Amino acid sequence: MSQEIRHRNVGQGSCSGETQNLVMGRPSGSLSAKALLDSSPTQQGSVMKLHVPSIYVIAPTCLQRILSSGWLPEFMSPYWTDRHMVLIGKFLYRFENEFSSEPKGAPVPVEAVEARCLSGEEDLDGMEFAFRNLPPGCNSVFIVSTFGKTQYFGVGTKEECTTWVNSLRESRQAAITRSMGHSEHVPYPARWKYFDGLGTSLLKSKERIKKRLAETNVREMEMTSLEGTYISRGHFS
Protein backbone atom coordinates (compact mmCIF):
# COMPACT_ATOMS: atom_id res chain seq x y z
CA MET A 1 0.00 0.00 0.00
CA SER A 2 1.33 3.41 -0.86
CA GLN A 3 2.32 5.35 2.22
CA GLU A 4 1.77 8.67 0.53
CA ILE A 5 -1.57 10.44 0.47
CA ARG A 6 -1.56 13.59 -1.60
CA HIS A 7 -3.43 16.65 -0.36
CA ARG A 8 -4.05 18.95 -3.27
CA ASN A 9 -5.28 22.54 -3.23
CA VAL A 10 -8.50 23.38 -5.04
CA GLY A 11 -8.21 25.71 -7.99
CA GLN A 12 -10.67 28.58 -8.03
CA GLY A 13 -10.05 29.89 -11.55
CA SER A 14 -12.54 30.46 -14.31
CA CYS A 15 -14.50 27.60 -15.78
CA SER A 16 -12.39 25.91 -18.47
CA GLY A 17 -13.74 24.21 -21.59
CA GLU A 18 -13.30 20.80 -19.96
CA THR A 19 -15.21 21.99 -16.90
CA GLN A 20 -18.02 23.27 -19.13
CA ASN A 21 -18.20 19.81 -20.66
CA LEU A 22 -18.61 18.37 -17.19
CA VAL A 23 -21.32 20.84 -16.28
CA MET A 24 -23.18 20.14 -19.53
CA GLY A 25 -22.89 16.37 -19.02
CA ARG A 26 -20.68 15.87 -22.07
CA PRO A 27 -18.31 12.90 -22.60
CA SER A 28 -15.69 13.72 -19.92
CA GLY A 29 -18.31 13.65 -17.15
CA SER A 30 -18.49 10.52 -15.00
CA LEU A 31 -17.86 9.27 -11.50
CA SER A 32 -14.78 7.36 -12.56
CA ALA A 33 -11.75 7.55 -10.31
CA LYS A 34 -9.78 9.36 -13.02
CA ALA A 35 -12.46 12.02 -13.52
CA LEU A 36 -12.48 12.80 -9.81
CA LEU A 37 -8.69 12.68 -9.45
CA ASP A 38 -8.34 15.11 -12.36
CA SER A 39 -10.63 17.60 -10.60
CA SER A 40 -8.38 18.62 -7.68
CA PRO A 41 -10.02 16.64 -4.86
CA THR A 42 -9.62 17.79 -1.29
CA GLN A 43 -7.97 14.48 -0.39
CA GLN A 44 -7.20 11.21 -2.14
CA GLY A 45 -5.04 8.16 -1.65
CA SER A 46 -4.73 4.41 -1.23
CA VAL A 47 -6.11 2.89 1.98
CA MET A 48 -7.03 -0.50 3.38
CA LYS A 49 -10.74 -0.92 4.15
CA LEU A 50 -11.93 -3.38 6.77
CA HIS A 51 -14.72 -5.51 5.33
CA VAL A 52 -17.00 -6.77 8.10
CA PRO A 53 -19.53 -9.50 7.09
CA SER A 54 -23.09 -9.13 8.38
CA ILE A 55 -22.87 -12.44 10.22
CA TYR A 56 -19.94 -11.09 12.24
CA VAL A 57 -21.75 -7.90 13.20
CA ILE A 58 -24.80 -9.69 14.64
CA ALA A 59 -22.87 -12.54 16.26
CA PRO A 60 -22.34 -12.63 20.05
CA THR A 61 -18.83 -11.99 21.34
CA CYS A 62 -18.05 -15.68 21.87
CA LEU A 63 -18.95 -16.48 18.25
CA GLN A 64 -16.99 -13.47 17.00
CA ARG A 65 -13.86 -14.97 18.55
CA ILE A 66 -14.45 -18.17 16.58
CA LEU A 67 -15.10 -16.26 13.37
CA SER A 68 -11.90 -14.28 13.99
CA SER A 69 -9.76 -17.36 14.54
CA GLY A 70 -8.68 -17.50 10.91
CA TRP A 71 -9.86 -21.08 10.51
CA LEU A 72 -13.11 -20.20 8.79
CA PRO A 73 -13.66 -18.95 5.20
CA GLU A 74 -12.79 -15.29 4.57
CA PHE A 75 -16.40 -14.32 3.85
CA MET A 76 -17.36 -15.16 7.46
CA SER A 77 -14.74 -13.05 9.25
CA PRO A 78 -13.42 -9.47 8.92
CA TYR A 79 -10.68 -8.92 6.39
CA TRP A 80 -8.78 -5.96 4.89
CA THR A 81 -9.07 -5.02 1.22
CA ASP A 82 -7.42 -2.37 -0.96
CA ARG A 83 -9.38 0.76 -1.80
CA HIS A 84 -8.59 4.12 -3.35
CA MET A 85 -10.55 6.90 -1.67
CA VAL A 86 -11.37 10.31 -3.05
CA LEU A 87 -12.81 13.16 -0.99
CA ILE A 88 -14.31 15.78 -3.25
CA GLY A 89 -17.24 18.17 -2.79
CA LYS A 90 -20.12 16.70 -0.78
CA PHE A 91 -19.01 13.07 -0.85
CA LEU A 92 -16.34 10.56 0.04
CA TYR A 93 -15.95 7.96 -2.73
CA ARG A 94 -14.34 4.52 -2.50
CA PHE A 95 -12.89 2.80 -5.57
CA GLU A 96 -11.32 -0.58 -6.13
CA ASN A 97 -8.28 1.28 -7.47
CA GLU A 98 -7.37 4.62 -9.04
CA PHE A 99 -8.32 3.34 -12.52
CA SER A 100 -11.86 2.18 -11.61
CA SER A 101 -14.71 3.35 -13.81
CA GLU A 102 -17.20 3.65 -10.93
CA PRO A 103 -17.26 3.82 -7.12
CA LYS A 104 -17.60 0.80 -4.85
CA GLY A 105 -20.85 1.09 -2.95
CA ALA A 106 -22.71 4.30 -2.21
CA PRO A 107 -20.86 7.60 -1.84
CA VAL A 108 -20.63 8.80 1.77
CA PRO A 109 -22.20 12.25 2.42
CA VAL A 110 -19.56 14.27 4.28
CA GLU A 111 -22.20 16.44 5.93
CA ALA A 112 -23.17 13.49 8.14
CA VAL A 113 -19.66 12.12 8.72
CA GLU A 114 -17.91 11.68 12.05
CA ALA A 115 -14.21 10.82 11.69
CA ARG A 116 -11.44 10.09 14.18
CA CYS A 117 -8.16 8.22 14.48
CA LEU A 118 -8.15 5.12 16.64
CA SER A 119 -5.82 5.22 19.59
CA GLY A 120 -5.82 1.50 20.32
CA GLU A 121 -7.81 -1.69 20.66
CA GLU A 122 -10.13 -0.18 23.26
CA ASP A 123 -11.79 1.85 20.48
CA LEU A 124 -12.52 -1.05 18.16
CA ASP A 125 -15.89 -2.25 19.46
CA GLY A 126 -15.24 -5.94 18.89
CA MET A 127 -12.79 -5.48 16.00
CA GLU A 128 -9.65 -6.24 18.05
CA PHE A 129 -8.85 -9.14 15.74
CA ALA A 130 -8.65 -6.86 12.72
CA PHE A 131 -6.51 -4.34 14.59
CA ARG A 132 -4.04 -7.06 15.58
CA ASN A 133 -3.85 -8.24 11.97
CA LEU A 134 -3.21 -5.02 10.09
CA PRO A 135 -1.80 -5.51 6.57
CA PRO A 136 1.94 -4.95 6.02
CA GLY A 137 2.78 -1.25 5.80
CA CYS A 138 -0.45 -0.29 7.55
CA ASN A 139 0.26 1.24 10.95
CA SER A 140 -2.68 3.50 11.76
CA VAL A 141 -6.48 3.25 11.56
CA PHE A 142 -9.23 5.86 11.33
CA ILE A 143 -12.98 5.41 11.36
CA VAL A 144 -15.72 7.07 9.34
CA SER A 145 -19.18 6.91 10.92
CA THR A 146 -22.46 7.99 9.37
CA PHE A 147 -26.12 7.03 9.92
CA GLY A 148 -25.18 4.40 12.48
CA LYS A 149 -22.65 2.71 10.18
CA THR A 150 -18.96 2.63 11.06
CA GLN A 151 -16.20 1.93 8.55
CA TYR A 152 -12.54 1.27 9.37
CA PHE A 153 -9.65 2.40 7.16
CA GLY A 154 -5.97 1.61 7.55
CA VAL A 155 -3.13 3.85 6.35
CA GLY A 156 0.65 3.78 6.50
CA THR A 157 1.36 6.42 9.15
CA LYS A 158 -0.21 8.40 11.96
CA GLU A 159 0.32 11.53 9.87
CA GLU A 160 -1.79 10.11 7.04
CA CYS A 161 -4.48 9.17 9.52
CA THR A 162 -4.56 12.70 10.94
CA THR A 163 -4.64 14.25 7.47
CA TRP A 164 -7.64 12.15 6.44
CA VAL A 165 -9.53 12.92 9.64
CA ASN A 166 -8.84 16.66 9.45
CA SER A 167 -9.83 16.77 5.76
CA LEU A 168 -13.11 14.96 6.46
CA ARG A 169 -13.93 17.28 9.35
CA GLU A 170 -13.15 20.39 7.31
CA SER A 171 -15.24 19.11 4.38
CA ARG A 172 -18.11 18.34 6.75
CA GLN A 173 -18.08 21.87 8.15
CA ALA A 174 -17.88 23.37 4.66
CA ALA A 175 -20.81 21.24 3.46
CA ILE A 176 -22.94 22.26 6.45
CA THR A 177 -22.08 25.92 5.90
CA ARG A 178 -23.09 25.69 2.22
CA SER A 179 -26.34 23.90 3.02
CA MET A 180 -27.25 26.71 5.43
CA GLY A 181 -26.62 29.32 2.77
CA HIS A 182 -23.74 30.95 4.64
CA SER A 183 -21.13 30.57 1.90
CA GLU A 184 -22.73 32.28 -1.08
CA HIS A 185 -19.64 34.39 -1.69
CA VAL A 186 -17.18 31.50 -1.34
CA PRO A 187 -16.07 30.15 -4.76
CA TYR A 188 -17.07 26.52 -5.37
CA PRO A 189 -15.54 24.65 -8.35
CA ALA A 190 -17.97 23.91 -11.17
CA ARG A 191 -16.52 20.41 -11.47
CA TRP A 192 -17.33 19.70 -7.84
CA LYS A 193 -20.89 20.94 -8.28
CA TYR A 194 -21.37 18.61 -11.22
CA PHE A 195 -19.94 15.63 -9.35
CA ASP A 196 -22.15 16.48 -6.36
CA GLY A 197 -25.16 16.01 -8.62
CA LEU A 198 -23.91 12.66 -9.89
CA GLY A 199 -23.06 11.56 -6.34
CA THR A 200 -26.51 12.50 -5.07
CA SER A 201 -28.18 10.54 -7.88
CA LEU A 202 -25.99 7.50 -7.21
CA LEU A 203 -26.70 7.63 -3.48
CA LYS A 204 -30.47 7.79 -4.07
CA SER A 205 -30.24 4.86 -6.50
CA LYS A 206 -28.34 2.76 -3.95
CA GLU A 207 -30.88 3.64 -1.26
CA ARG A 208 -33.79 2.60 -3.50
CA ILE A 209 -32.12 -0.74 -4.22
CA LYS A 210 -31.44 -1.28 -0.52
CA LYS A 211 -35.07 -0.48 0.32
CA ARG A 212 -36.39 -2.92 -2.31
CA LEU A 213 -34.11 -5.68 -1.04
CA ALA A 214 -35.27 -5.07 2.52
CA GLU A 215 -38.93 -5.21 1.45
CA THR A 216 -38.28 -8.43 -0.47
CA ASN A 217 -36.61 -10.00 2.57
CA VAL A 218 -39.57 -9.05 4.77
CA ARG A 219 -42.05 -10.60 2.33
CA GLU A 220 -39.99 -13.79 2.15
CA MET A 221 -39.87 -14.01 5.94
CA GLU A 222 -43.63 -13.49 6.15
CA MET A 223 -44.25 -16.22 3.56
CA THR A 224 -41.92 -18.60 5.39
CA SER A 225 -43.72 -17.87 8.64
CA LEU A 226 -47.12 -18.50 7.07
CA GLU A 227 -45.98 -21.78 5.51
CA GLY A 228 -44.65 -22.89 8.88
CA THR A 229 -48.00 -22.07 10.48
CA TYR A 230 -49.94 -24.07 7.89
CA ILE A 231 -47.66 -27.08 8.26
CA SER A 232 -47.89 -27.04 12.06
CA ARG A 233 -51.72 -27.05 11.78
CA GLY A 234 -51.72 -30.00 9.43
CA HIS A 235 -52.68 -28.16 6.25
CA PHE A 236 -49.81 -29.87 4.43
CA SER A 237 -48.85 -33.50 4.72
PDB file of C-alpha atoms in Angstrom:
ATOM      1  CA  MET A   1       0.000   0.000   0.000  1.00  0.00           C
ATOM      2  CA  SER A   2       1.325   3.408  -0.862  1.00  0.00           C
ATOM      3  CA  GLN A   3       2.321   5.347   2.221  1.00  0.00           C
ATOM      4  CA  GLU A   4       1.770   8.671   0.526  1.00  0.00           C
ATOM      5  CA  ILE A   5      -1.573  10.444   0.466  1.00  0.00           C
ATOM      6  CA  ARG A   6      -1.563  13.585  -1.601  1.00  0.00           C
ATOM      7  CA  HIS A   7      -3.432  16.650  -0.358  1.00  0.00           C
ATOM      8  CA  ARG A   8      -4.052  18.952  -3.269  1.00  0.00           C
ATOM      9  CA  ASN A   9      -5.281  22.542  -3.230  1.00  0.00           C
ATOM     10  CA  VAL A  10      -8.496  23.380  -5.041  1.00  0.00           C
ATOM     11  CA  GLY A  11      -8.207  25.709  -7.993  1.00  0.00           C
ATOM     12  CA  GLN A  12     -10.670  28.583  -8.030  1.00  0.00           C
ATOM     13  CA  GLY A  13     -10.050  29.892 -11.549  1.00  0.00           C
ATOM     14  CA  SER A  14     -12.536  30.464 -14.306  1.00  0.00           C
ATOM     15  CA  CYS A  15     -14.495  27.595 -15.781  1.00  0.00           C
ATOM     16  CA  SER A  16     -12.392  25.908 -18.470  1.00  0.00           C
ATOM     17  CA  GLY A  17     -13.737  24.212 -21.589  1.00  0.00           C
ATOM     18  CA  GLU A  18     -13.301  20.803 -19.961  1.00  0.00           C
ATOM     19  CA  THR A  19     -15.211  21.993 -16.903  1.00  0.00           C
ATOM     20  CA  GLN A  20     -18.017  23.272 -19.127  1.00  0.00           C
ATOM     21  CA  ASN A  21     -18.197  19.806 -20.662  1.00  0.00           C
ATOM     22  CA  LEU A  22     -18.606  18.366 -17.192  1.00  0.00           C
ATOM     23  CA  VAL A  23     -21.319  20.837 -16.278  1.00  0.00           C
ATOM     24  CA  MET A  24     -23.183  20.144 -19.528  1.00  0.00           C
ATOM     25  CA  GLY A  25     -22.887  16.366 -19.019  1.00  0.00           C
ATOM     26  CA  ARG A  26     -20.680  15.871 -22.067  1.00  0.00           C
ATOM     27  CA  PRO A  27     -18.306  12.902 -22.597  1.00  0.00           C
ATOM     28  CA  SER A  28     -15.694  13.721 -19.920  1.00  0.00           C
ATOM     29  CA  GLY A  29     -18.313  13.651 -17.154  1.00  0.00           C
ATOM     30  CA  SER A  30     -18.495  10.522 -14.998  1.00  0.00           C
ATOM     31  CA  LEU A  31     -17.865   9.265 -11.499  1.00  0.00           C
ATOM     32  CA  SER A  32     -14.783   7.357 -12.560  1.00  0.00           C
ATOM     33  CA  ALA A  33     -11.749   7.548 -10.315  1.00  0.00           C
ATOM     34  CA  LYS A  34      -9.784   9.360 -13.017  1.00  0.00           C
ATOM     35  CA  ALA A  35     -12.458  12.020 -13.517  1.00  0.00           C
ATOM     36  CA  LEU A  36     -12.483  12.796  -9.806  1.00  0.00           C
ATOM     37  CA  LEU A  37      -8.695  12.682  -9.449  1.00  0.00           C
ATOM     38  CA  ASP A  38      -8.342  15.110 -12.360  1.00  0.00           C
ATOM     39  CA  SER A  39     -10.630  17.596 -10.604  1.00  0.00           C
ATOM     40  CA  SER A  40      -8.375  18.617  -7.684  1.00  0.00           C
ATOM     41  CA  PRO A  41     -10.022  16.643  -4.858  1.00  0.00           C
ATOM     42  CA  THR A  42      -9.624  17.792  -1.287  1.00  0.00           C
ATOM     43  CA  GLN A  43      -7.970  14.475  -0.392  1.00  0.00           C
ATOM     44  CA  GLN A  44      -7.201  11.208  -2.145  1.00  0.00           C
ATOM     45  CA  GLY A  45      -5.044   8.160  -1.648  1.00  0.00           C
ATOM     46  CA  SER A  46      -4.730   4.407  -1.226  1.00  0.00           C
ATOM     47  CA  VAL A  47      -6.109   2.895   1.982  1.00  0.00           C
ATOM     48  CA  MET A  48      -7.030  -0.497   3.385  1.00  0.00           C
ATOM     49  CA  LYS A  49     -10.738  -0.925   4.148  1.00  0.00           C
ATOM     50  CA  LEU A  50     -11.930  -3.384   6.767  1.00  0.00           C
ATOM     51  CA  HIS A  51     -14.724  -5.510   5.332  1.00  0.00           C
ATOM     52  CA  VAL A  52     -17.004  -6.774   8.105  1.00  0.00           C
ATOM     53  CA  PRO A  53     -19.534  -9.503   7.089  1.00  0.00           C
ATOM     54  CA  SER A  54     -23.086  -9.127   8.383  1.00  0.00           C
ATOM     55  CA  ILE A  55     -22.870 -12.443  10.223  1.00  0.00           C
ATOM     56  CA  TYR A  56     -19.941 -11.094  12.237  1.00  0.00           C
ATOM     57  CA  VAL A  57     -21.754  -7.899  13.200  1.00  0.00           C
ATOM     58  CA  ILE A  58     -24.800  -9.689  14.643  1.00  0.00           C
ATOM     59  CA  ALA A  59     -22.869 -12.543  16.260  1.00  0.00           C
ATOM     60  CA  PRO A  60     -22.344 -12.633  20.051  1.00  0.00           C
ATOM     61  CA  THR A  61     -18.827 -11.995  21.338  1.00  0.00           C
ATOM     62  CA  CYS A  62     -18.047 -15.685  21.867  1.00  0.00           C
ATOM     63  CA  LEU A  63     -18.950 -16.479  18.246  1.00  0.00           C
ATOM     64  CA  GLN A  64     -16.988 -13.467  17.000  1.00  0.00           C
ATOM     65  CA  ARG A  65     -13.863 -14.973  18.554  1.00  0.00           C
ATOM     66  CA  ILE A  66     -14.454 -18.174  16.583  1.00  0.00           C
ATOM     67  CA  LEU A  67     -15.099 -16.264  13.368  1.00  0.00           C
ATOM     68  CA  SER A  68     -11.902 -14.278  13.990  1.00  0.00           C
ATOM     69  CA  SER A  69      -9.757 -17.363  14.545  1.00  0.00           C
ATOM     70  CA  GLY A  70      -8.681 -17.498  10.913  1.00  0.00           C
ATOM     71  CA  TRP A  71      -9.860 -21.080  10.515  1.00  0.00           C
ATOM     72  CA  LEU A  72     -13.107 -20.198   8.786  1.00  0.00           C
ATOM     73  CA  PRO A  73     -13.663 -18.950   5.202  1.00  0.00           C
ATOM     74  CA  GLU A  74     -12.789 -15.292   4.572  1.00  0.00           C
ATOM     75  CA  PHE A  75     -16.399 -14.316   3.851  1.00  0.00           C
ATOM     76  CA  MET A  76     -17.359 -15.162   7.456  1.00  0.00           C
ATOM     77  CA  SER A  77     -14.745 -13.046   9.253  1.00  0.00           C
ATOM     78  CA  PRO A  78     -13.423  -9.472   8.919  1.00  0.00           C
ATOM     79  CA  TYR A  79     -10.676  -8.917   6.387  1.00  0.00           C
ATOM     80  CA  TRP A  80      -8.784  -5.962   4.889  1.00  0.00           C
ATOM     81  CA  THR A  81      -9.069  -5.024   1.223  1.00  0.00           C
ATOM     82  CA  ASP A  82      -7.423  -2.367  -0.959  1.00  0.00           C
ATOM     83  CA  ARG A  83      -9.377   0.760  -1.800  1.00  0.00           C
ATOM     84  CA  HIS A  84      -8.594   4.116  -3.352  1.00  0.00           C
ATOM     85  CA  MET A  85     -10.547   6.899  -1.674  1.00  0.00           C
ATOM     86  CA  VAL A  86     -11.366  10.311  -3.047  1.00  0.00           C
ATOM     87  CA  LEU A  87     -12.811  13.159  -0.990  1.00  0.00           C
ATOM     88  CA  ILE A  88     -14.314  15.779  -3.248  1.00  0.00           C
ATOM     89  CA  GLY A  89     -17.236  18.168  -2.795  1.00  0.00           C
ATOM     90  CA  LYS A  90     -20.117  16.702  -0.784  1.00  0.00           C
ATOM     91  CA  PHE A  91     -19.009  13.071  -0.850  1.00  0.00           C
ATOM     92  CA  LEU A  92     -16.341  10.559   0.043  1.00  0.00           C
ATOM     93  CA  TYR A  93     -15.948   7.964  -2.730  1.00  0.00           C
ATOM     94  CA  ARG A  94     -14.341   4.519  -2.497  1.00  0.00           C
ATOM     95  CA  PHE A  95     -12.895   2.800  -5.571  1.00  0.00           C
ATOM     96  CA  GLU A  96     -11.318  -0.583  -6.126  1.00  0.00           C
ATOM     97  CA  ASN A  97      -8.283   1.282  -7.469  1.00  0.00           C
ATOM     98  CA  GLU A  98      -7.373   4.619  -9.041  1.00  0.00           C
ATOM     99  CA  PHE A  99      -8.318   3.337 -12.519  1.00  0.00           C
ATOM    100  CA  SER A 100     -11.856   2.181 -11.614  1.00  0.00           C
ATOM    101  CA  SER A 101     -14.714   3.350 -13.808  1.00  0.00           C
ATOM    102  CA  GLU A 102     -17.200   3.651 -10.934  1.00  0.00           C
ATOM    103  CA  PRO A 103     -17.258   3.817  -7.115  1.00  0.00           C
ATOM    104  CA  LYS A 104     -17.601   0.799  -4.854  1.00  0.00           C
ATOM    105  CA  GLY A 105     -20.852   1.093  -2.954  1.00  0.00           C
ATOM    106  CA  ALA A 106     -22.707   4.299  -2.214  1.00  0.00           C
ATOM    107  CA  PRO A 107     -20.863   7.602  -1.837  1.00  0.00           C
ATOM    108  CA  VAL A 108     -20.628   8.797   1.774  1.00  0.00           C
ATOM    109  CA  PRO A 109     -22.197  12.254   2.418  1.00  0.00           C
ATOM    110  CA  VAL A 110     -19.555  14.272   4.280  1.00  0.00           C
ATOM    111  CA  GLU A 111     -22.201  16.441   5.930  1.00  0.00           C
ATOM    112  CA  ALA A 112     -23.169  13.487   8.145  1.00  0.00           C
ATOM    113  CA  VAL A 113     -19.661  12.121   8.725  1.00  0.00           C
ATOM    114  CA  GLU A 114     -17.906  11.685  12.050  1.00  0.00           C
ATOM    115  CA  ALA A 115     -14.214  10.823  11.694  1.00  0.00           C
ATOM    116  CA  ARG A 116     -11.436  10.088  14.176  1.00  0.00           C
ATOM    117  CA  CYS A 117      -8.163   8.224  14.477  1.00  0.00           C
ATOM    118  CA  LEU A 118      -8.153   5.121  16.639  1.00  0.00           C
ATOM    119  CA  SER A 119      -5.823   5.225  19.595  1.00  0.00           C
ATOM    120  CA  GLY A 120      -5.816   1.499  20.324  1.00  0.00           C
ATOM    121  CA  GLU A 121      -7.811  -1.694  20.664  1.00  0.00           C
ATOM    122  CA  GLU A 122     -10.130  -0.181  23.265  1.00  0.00           C
ATOM    123  CA  ASP A 123     -11.794   1.847  20.476  1.00  0.00           C
ATOM    124  CA  LEU A 124     -12.523  -1.048  18.158  1.00  0.00           C
ATOM    125  CA  ASP A 125     -15.891  -2.253  19.461  1.00  0.00           C
ATOM    126  CA  GLY A 126     -15.241  -5.944  18.886  1.00  0.00           C
ATOM    127  CA  MET A 127     -12.791  -5.478  16.000  1.00  0.00           C
ATOM    128  CA  GLU A 128      -9.651  -6.238  18.047  1.00  0.00           C
ATOM    129  CA  PHE A 129      -8.847  -9.136  15.737  1.00  0.00           C
ATOM    130  CA  ALA A 130      -8.651  -6.863  12.722  1.00  0.00           C
ATOM    131  CA  PHE A 131      -6.506  -4.344  14.594  1.00  0.00           C
ATOM    132  CA  ARG A 132      -4.037  -7.064  15.580  1.00  0.00           C
ATOM    133  CA  ASN A 133      -3.850  -8.241  11.969  1.00  0.00           C
ATOM    134  CA  LEU A 134      -3.209  -5.021  10.095  1.00  0.00           C
ATOM    135  CA  PRO A 135      -1.803  -5.514   6.574  1.00  0.00           C
ATOM    136  CA  PRO A 136       1.939  -4.945   6.015  1.00  0.00           C
ATOM    137  CA  GLY A 137       2.777  -1.251   5.800  1.00  0.00           C
ATOM    138  CA  CYS A 138      -0.451  -0.295   7.552  1.00  0.00           C
ATOM    139  CA  ASN A 139       0.258   1.240  10.953  1.00  0.00           C
ATOM    140  CA  SER A 140      -2.682   3.500  11.757  1.00  0.00           C
ATOM    141  CA  VAL A 141      -6.482   3.250  11.563  1.00  0.00           C
ATOM    142  CA  PHE A 142      -9.227   5.863  11.326  1.00  0.00           C
ATOM    143  CA  ILE A 143     -12.976   5.410  11.365  1.00  0.00           C
ATOM    144  CA  VAL A 144     -15.722   7.066   9.344  1.00  0.00           C
ATOM    145  CA  SER A 145     -19.177   6.910  10.922  1.00  0.00           C
ATOM    146  CA  THR A 146     -22.464   7.994   9.374  1.00  0.00           C
ATOM    147  CA  PHE A 147     -26.117   7.029   9.918  1.00  0.00           C
ATOM    148  CA  GLY A 148     -25.183   4.399  12.484  1.00  0.00           C
ATOM    149  CA  LYS A 149     -22.647   2.715  10.179  1.00  0.00           C
ATOM    150  CA  THR A 150     -18.960   2.632  11.056  1.00  0.00           C
ATOM    151  CA  GLN A 151     -16.199   1.935   8.548  1.00  0.00           C
ATOM    152  CA  TYR A 152     -12.539   1.273   9.374  1.00  0.00           C
ATOM    153  CA  PHE A 153      -9.654   2.398   7.159  1.00  0.00           C
ATOM    154  CA  GLY A 154      -5.971   1.615   7.548  1.00  0.00           C
ATOM    155  CA  VAL A 155      -3.128   3.849   6.345  1.00  0.00           C
ATOM    156  CA  GLY A 156       0.646   3.781   6.504  1.00  0.00           C
ATOM    157  CA  THR A 157       1.360   6.416   9.153  1.00  0.00           C
ATOM    158  CA  LYS A 158      -0.212   8.398  11.961  1.00  0.00           C
ATOM    159  CA  GLU A 159       0.316  11.532   9.873  1.00  0.00           C
ATOM    160  CA  GLU A 160      -1.789  10.114   7.043  1.00  0.00           C
ATOM    161  CA  CYS A 161      -4.477   9.174   9.520  1.00  0.00           C
ATOM    162  CA  THR A 162      -4.561  12.696  10.940  1.00  0.00           C
ATOM    163  CA  THR A 163      -4.640  14.245   7.470  1.00  0.00           C
ATOM    164  CA  TRP A 164      -7.643  12.147   6.436  1.00  0.00           C
ATOM    165  CA  VAL A 165      -9.534  12.918   9.637  1.00  0.00           C
ATOM    166  CA  ASN A 166      -8.842  16.664   9.445  1.00  0.00           C
ATOM    167  CA  SER A 167      -9.834  16.772   5.759  1.00  0.00           C
ATOM    168  CA  LEU A 168     -13.113  14.963   6.464  1.00  0.00           C
ATOM    169  CA  ARG A 169     -13.928  17.283   9.347  1.00  0.00           C
ATOM    170  CA  GLU A 170     -13.155  20.391   7.306  1.00  0.00           C
ATOM    171  CA  SER A 171     -15.239  19.112   4.384  1.00  0.00           C
ATOM    172  CA  ARG A 172     -18.111  18.340   6.747  1.00  0.00           C
ATOM    173  CA  GLN A 173     -18.083  21.869   8.147  1.00  0.00           C
ATOM    174  CA  ALA A 174     -17.877  23.374   4.658  1.00  0.00           C
ATOM    175  CA  ALA A 175     -20.814  21.242   3.459  1.00  0.00           C
ATOM    176  CA  ILE A 176     -22.937  22.259   6.449  1.00  0.00           C
ATOM    177  CA  THR A 177     -22.082  25.916   5.898  1.00  0.00           C
ATOM    178  CA  ARG A 178     -23.094  25.692   2.223  1.00  0.00           C
ATOM    179  CA  SER A 179     -26.344  23.903   3.020  1.00  0.00           C
ATOM    180  CA  MET A 180     -27.252  26.708   5.435  1.00  0.00           C
ATOM    181  CA  GLY A 181     -26.616  29.321   2.765  1.00  0.00           C
ATOM    182  CA  HIS A 182     -23.744  30.951   4.635  1.00  0.00           C
ATOM    183  CA  SER A 183     -21.134  30.570   1.898  1.00  0.00           C
ATOM    184  CA  GLU A 184     -22.732  32.279  -1.081  1.00  0.00           C
ATOM    185  CA  HIS A 185     -19.635  34.393  -1.689  1.00  0.00           C
ATOM    186  CA  VAL A 186     -17.183  31.498  -1.340  1.00  0.00           C
ATOM    187  CA  PRO A 187     -16.075  30.147  -4.760  1.00  0.00           C
ATOM    188  CA  TYR A 188     -17.067  26.521  -5.373  1.00  0.00           C
ATOM    189  CA  PRO A 189     -15.540  24.654  -8.345  1.00  0.00           C
ATOM    190  CA  ALA A 190     -17.967  23.912 -11.173  1.00  0.00           C
ATOM    191  CA  ARG A 191     -16.517  20.407 -11.468  1.00  0.00           C
ATOM    192  CA  TRP A 192     -17.333  19.697  -7.843  1.00  0.00           C
ATOM    193  CA  LYS A 193     -20.888  20.937  -8.276  1.00  0.00           C
ATOM    194  CA  TYR A 194     -21.370  18.611 -11.224  1.00  0.00           C
ATOM    195  CA  PHE A 195     -19.937  15.628  -9.348  1.00  0.00           C
ATOM    196  CA  ASP A 196     -22.146  16.477  -6.359  1.00  0.00           C
ATOM    197  CA  GLY A 197     -25.161  16.015  -8.618  1.00  0.00           C
ATOM    198  CA  LEU A 198     -23.912  12.661  -9.885  1.00  0.00           C
ATOM    199  CA  GLY A 199     -23.060  11.559  -6.343  1.00  0.00           C
ATOM    200  CA  THR A 200     -26.507  12.501  -5.072  1.00  0.00           C
ATOM    201  CA  SER A 201     -28.177  10.537  -7.881  1.00  0.00           C
ATOM    202  CA  LEU A 202     -25.993   7.496  -7.206  1.00  0.00           C
ATOM    203  CA  LEU A 203     -26.703   7.634  -3.480  1.00  0.00           C
ATOM    204  CA  LYS A 204     -30.472   7.793  -4.075  1.00  0.00           C
ATOM    205  CA  SER A 205     -30.240   4.862  -6.496  1.00  0.00           C
ATOM    206  CA  LYS A 206     -28.335   2.757  -3.953  1.00  0.00           C
ATOM    207  CA  GLU A 207     -30.880   3.644  -1.261  1.00  0.00           C
ATOM    208  CA  ARG A 208     -33.794   2.597  -3.501  1.00  0.00           C
ATOM    209  CA  ILE A 209     -32.117  -0.738  -4.222  1.00  0.00           C
ATOM    210  CA  LYS A 210     -31.439  -1.278  -0.522  1.00  0.00           C
ATOM    211  CA  LYS A 211     -35.067  -0.485   0.318  1.00  0.00           C
ATOM    212  CA  ARG A 212     -36.391  -2.918  -2.309  1.00  0.00           C
ATOM    213  CA  LEU A 213     -34.107  -5.678  -1.041  1.00  0.00           C
ATOM    214  CA  ALA A 214     -35.272  -5.071   2.519  1.00  0.00           C
ATOM    215  CA  GLU A 215     -38.933  -5.212   1.446  1.00  0.00           C
ATOM    216  CA  THR A 216     -38.277  -8.432  -0.468  1.00  0.00           C
ATOM    217  CA  ASN A 217     -36.609  -9.996   2.573  1.00  0.00           C
ATOM    218  CA  VAL A 218     -39.574  -9.045   4.771  1.00  0.00           C
ATOM    219  CA  ARG A 219     -42.051 -10.598   2.327  1.00  0.00           C
ATOM    220  CA  GLU A 220     -39.993 -13.790   2.148  1.00  0.00           C
ATOM    221  CA  MET A 221     -39.865 -14.006   5.940  1.00  0.00           C
ATOM    222  CA  GLU A 222     -43.632 -13.490   6.151  1.00  0.00           C
ATOM    223  CA  MET A 223     -44.250 -16.221   3.560  1.00  0.00           C
ATOM    224  CA  THR A 224     -41.923 -18.601   5.388  1.00  0.00           C
ATOM    225  CA  SER A 225     -43.719 -17.868   8.642  1.00  0.00           C
ATOM    226  CA  LEU A 226     -47.124 -18.501   7.065  1.00  0.00           C
ATOM    227  CA  GLU A 227     -45.977 -21.777   5.510  1.00  0.00           C
ATOM    228  CA  GLY A 228     -44.652 -22.894   8.877  1.00  0.00           C
ATOM    229  CA  THR A 229     -47.998 -22.070  10.480  1.00  0.00           C
ATOM    230  CA  TYR A 230     -49.944 -24.071   7.887  1.00  0.00           C
ATOM    231  CA  ILE A 231     -47.661 -27.079   8.257  1.00  0.00           C
ATOM    232  CA  SER A 232     -47.891 -27.042  12.063  1.00  0.00           C
ATOM    233  CA  ARG A 233     -51.720 -27.054  11.785  1.00  0.00           C
ATOM    234  CA  GLY A 234     -51.720 -30.005   9.433  1.00  0.00           C
ATOM    235  CA  HIS A 235     -52.677 -28.161   6.254  1.00  0.00           C
ATOM    236  CA  PHE A 236     -49.811 -29.866   4.428  1.00  0.00           C
ATOM    237  CA  SER A 237     -48.854 -33.502   4.721  1.00  0.00           C
TER     238      SER A 237
END
